[in-house]
């Protein structure tokens, strides 16, 4: 499914998406099995399962969207990838995601009452001046629970992280952007190998305390070297 430059809002209610792949024919090579480009869209009570190919199951670019009461399960790579959008993700479950559950760039996102189980890489990732407000988040398993990079801010109120390898990571990846910021209130950890990995210049405020222990070698430990999944 591909929608380009639509002024009307697409609406999906009680739709099951199953066994889909990205378009890679006739000169087209899109990353998402479902793509909305400059075309607003709402999903309510939908299921995304078992995509066969592509970097993203749902890719939304330069538009507004709402994703409500929905489940992603057994995705090949990223479940939701939003670029330069404004959106809401509420009452959504991400189960057995191949890469990131939520991956956004240049996006303002409100995330509430979300459960993420066994993501292949990151639970929630923000980059390129994204701003995320996250409430009532449960993340179980995965490499990195929350990652903020490149002048992005993730503001969290209520996070329960269990069995993740690394709970919080903030850093700068691209030189044209700035450091990452994570603010956590009412955060709890259980069975987490490493609580945080913060680059010098970036910040983490955890339950009212600003973390002072920082590293100059964060990027050297990411992308499959020590934490996260290889990007190769």
C-alpha positions as semicolon CSV with decimal commas, in nm:
position;residue;x (nm);y (nm);z (nm)
1;X;0,000;0,000;0,000
2;X;0,144;0,335;-0,106
3;X;-0,027;0,675;-0,072
4;X;0,147;0,989;-0,201
5;X;0,044;1,354;-0,163
6;X;-0,316;1,301;-0,058
7;X;-0,503;1,593;0,098
8;X;-0,766;1,358;0,242
9;X;-0,704;1,152;0,554
10;X;-0,690;0,776;0,504
11;X;-0,875;0,575;0,769
12;X;-0,812;0,212;0,866
13;X;-1,040;0,051;1,125
14;X;-1,024;-0,319;1,220
15;X;-0,786;-0,406;0,936
16;X;-0,546;-0,702;0,941
17;X;-0,221;-0,654;0,747
18;X;-0,047;-0,988;0,699
19;X;0,239;-1,123;0,484
20;X;0,314;-0,793;0,307
21;X;0,640;-0,673;0,148
22;X;0,787;-0,348;0,025
23;X;0,757;-0,252;-0,339
24;X;1,075;-0,327;-0,533
25;X;0,954;-0,352;-0,891
26;X;0,916;-0,127;-1,197
27;X;1,185;0,114;-1,075
28;X;1,031;0,147;-0,729
29;X;1,228;0,046;-0,421
30;X;1,051;0,165;-0,105
31;X;1,156;0,073;0,248
32;X;0,805;0,015;0,385
33;X;0,546;-0,249;0,314
34;X;0,293;0,029;0,384
35;X;0,397;0,386;0,298
36;X;0,222;0,720;0,350
37;X;0,408;1,021;0,209
38;X;0,261;1,366;0,274
39;X;-0,072;1,190;0,324
40;X;-0,240;1,195;0,669
41;X;-0,355;0,860;0,805
42;X;-0,531;0,708;1,107
43;X;-0,512;0,345;1,220
44;X;-0,748;0,213;1,488
45;X;-0,784;-0,149;1,605
46;X;-0,551;-0,285;1,336
47;X;-0,299;-0,570;1,328
48;X;0,032;-0,570;1,142
49;X;0,184;-0,918;1,118
50;X;0,450;-1,118;0,937
51;X;0,587;-0,880;0,676
52;X;0,814;-1,068;0,439
53;X;1,061;-0,804;0,319
54;X;1,162;-0,440;0,368
55;X;1,319;-0,216;0,630
56;X;0,985;-0,103;0,779
57;X;0,639;-0,248;0,809
58;X;0,477;0,096;0,834
59;X;0,666;0,401;0,701
60;X;0,506;0,744;0,741
61;X;0,676;1,056;0,602
62;X;0,602;1,430;0,636
63;X;0,244;1,410;0,759
64;X;0,014;1,369;1,060
65;X;-0,092;1,029;1,186
66;X;-0,265;0,846;1,471
67;X;-0,197;0,484;1,563
68;X;-0,445;0,362;1,825
69;X;-0,545;0,025;1,980
70;X;-0,319;-0,165;1,742
71;X;-0,069;-0,455;1,744
72;X;0,252;-0,520;1,551
73;X;0,374;-0,879;1,563
74;X;0,662;-1,072;1,409
75;X;0,795;-0,793;1,188
76;X;1,098;-0,845;0,966
77;X;1,272;-0,522;1,068
78;X;1,136;-0,191;1,209
79;X;0,767;-0,190;1,298
80;X;0,694;0,186;1,279
81;X;0,928;0,432;1,108
82;X;0,810;0,796;1,104
83;X;1,012;1,073;0,940
84;X;0,931;1,444;0,985
85;X;0,582;1,373;1,117
86;X;0,349;1,472;1,399
87;X;0,175;1,173;1,551
88;X;0,018;0,978;1,835
89;X;0,085;0,616;1,930
90;X;-0,155;0,501;2,201
91;X;-0,259;0,161;2,335
92;X;-0,026;-0,022;2,097
93;X;0,165;-0,350;2,140
94;X;0,486;-0,441;1,960
95;X;0,560;-0,814;1,983
96;X;0,871;-0,981;1,838
97;X;0,990;-0,691;1,626
98;X;1,292;-0,769;1,410
99;X;1,464;-0,435;1,465
100;X;1,320;-0,116;1,628
101;X;0,963;-0,099;1,753
102;X;0,935;0,281;1,713
103;X;1,199;0,466;1,510
104;X;1,146;0,836;1,436
105;X;1,345;1,119;1,279
106;X;1,252;1,487;1,282
107;X;0,921;1,393;1,443
108;X;0,699;1,513;1,727
109;X;0,539;1,206;1,882
110;X;0,308;1,138;2,176
111;X;0,338;0,779;2,298
112;X;0,107;0,647;2,571
113;X;0,034;0,302;2,713
114;X;0,267;0,110;2,485
115;X;0,407;-0,240;2,542
116;X;0,716;-0,361;2,358
117;X;0,826;-0,725;2,388
118;X;1,155;-0,861;2,252
119;X;1,254;-0,600;1,994
120;X;1,553;-0,707;1,788
121;X;1,727;-0,376;1,853
122;X;1,568;-0,067;2,015
123;X;1,233;-0,020;2,180
124;X;1,192;0,354;2,114
125;X;1,445;0,557;1,915
126;X;1,443;0,928;1,832
127;X;1,678;1,110;1,597
128;X;1,729;1,431;1,398
129;X;1,561;1,681;1,632
130;X;1,271;1,458;1,731
131;X;1,067;1,532;2,041
132;X;0,888;1,242;2,209
133;X;0,656;1,250;2,508
134;X;0,628;0,896;2,643
135;X;0,390;0,783;2,918
136;X;0,323;0,440;3,068
137;X;0,575;0,242;2,863
138;X;0,662;-0,125;2,922
139;X;0,966;-0,270;2,747
140;X;1,064;-0,633;2,795
141;X;1,383;-0,761;2,636
142;X;1,575;-0,618;2,344
143;X;1,913;-0,455;2,307
144;X;1,835;-0,089;2,392
145;X;1,510;0,028;2,552
146;X;1,532;0,404;2,478
147;X;1,778;0,583;2,248
148;X;1,793;0,958;2,185
149;X;2,041;1,099;1,934
150;X;2,113;1,405;1,725
151;X;1,938;1,689;1,912
152;X;1,639;1,473;2,004
153;X;1,458;1,477;2,337
154;X;1,268;1,184;2,489
155;X;1,058;1,291;2,788
156;X;0,935;0,984;2,979
157;X;0,684;0,961;3,263
158;X;0,637;0,601;3,366
159;X;0,873;0,342;3,216
160;X;0,904;-0,020;3,324
161;X;1,208;-0,184;3,163
162;X;1,278;-0,553;3,215
163;X;1,546;-0,778;3,060
164;X;1,682;-0,514;2,821
165;X;2,057;-0,518;2,767
166;X;2,083;-0,135;2,789
167;X;1,805;0,081;2,931
168;X;1,892;0,440;2,826
169;X;2,132;0,573;2,565
170;X;2,182;0,933;2,443
171;X;2,449;1,052;2,200
172;X;2,527;1,244;1,884
173;X;2,572;1,044;1,565
174;X;2,565;1,309;1,290
175;X;2,793;1,615;1,312
176;X;2,527;1,853;1,178
177;X;2,306;1,787;1,481
178;X;2,352;1,819;1,855
179;X;2,349;1,588;2,159
180;X;2,065;1,365;2,272
181;X;1,852;1,423;2,580
182;X;1,650;1,178;2,791
183;X;1,437;1,279;3,090
184;X;1,283;1,001;3,299
185;X;1,029;1,026;3,578
186;X;0,884;0,721;3,753
187;X;1,121;0,483;3,578
188;X;1,186;0,131;3,708
189;X;1,441;-0,127;3,597
190;X;1,456;-0,503;3,645
191;X;1,711;-0,753;3,515
192;X;1,884;-0,485;3,306
193;X;2,251;-0,546;3,226
194;X;2,350;-0,178;3,184
195;X;2,138;0,108;3,318
196;X;2,266;0,384;3,089
197;X;2,527;0,483;2,833
198;X;2,552;0,862;2,793
199;X;2,793;1,046;2,567
200;X;2,978;1,355;2,688
201;X;2,759;1,651;2,589
202;X;2,439;1,448;2,591
203;X;2,227;1,404;2,904
204;X;2,008;1,172;3,108
205;X;1,800;1,288;3,403
206;X;1,680;0,978;3,584
207;X;1,408;1,012;3,847
208;X;1,520;1,366;3,933
209;X;1,896;1,302;3,925
210;X;2,115;1,417;3,637
211;X;2,362;1,145;3,548
212;X;2,723;1,263;3,561
213;X;2,891;0,941;3,450
214;X;2,948;0,987;3,075
215;X;3,168;0,844;2,803
216;X;3,357;0,969;2,497
217;X;3,328;0,629;2,331
218;X;2,954;0,572;2,307
219;X;2,933;0,525;1,929
220;X;3,220;0,277;1,946
221;X;3,006;0,055;2,168
222;X;2,684;0,074;1,964
223;X;2,557;-0,082;1,641
224;X;2,637;-0,436;1,738
225;X;2,983;-0,380;1,881
226;X;2,864;-0,410;2,242
227;X;2,505;-0,284;2,243
228;X;2,243;-0,276;1,972
229;X;2,217;-0,456;1,643
230;X;2,470;-0,430;1,360
231;X;2,356;-0,184;1,093
232;X;2,545;-0,368;0,818
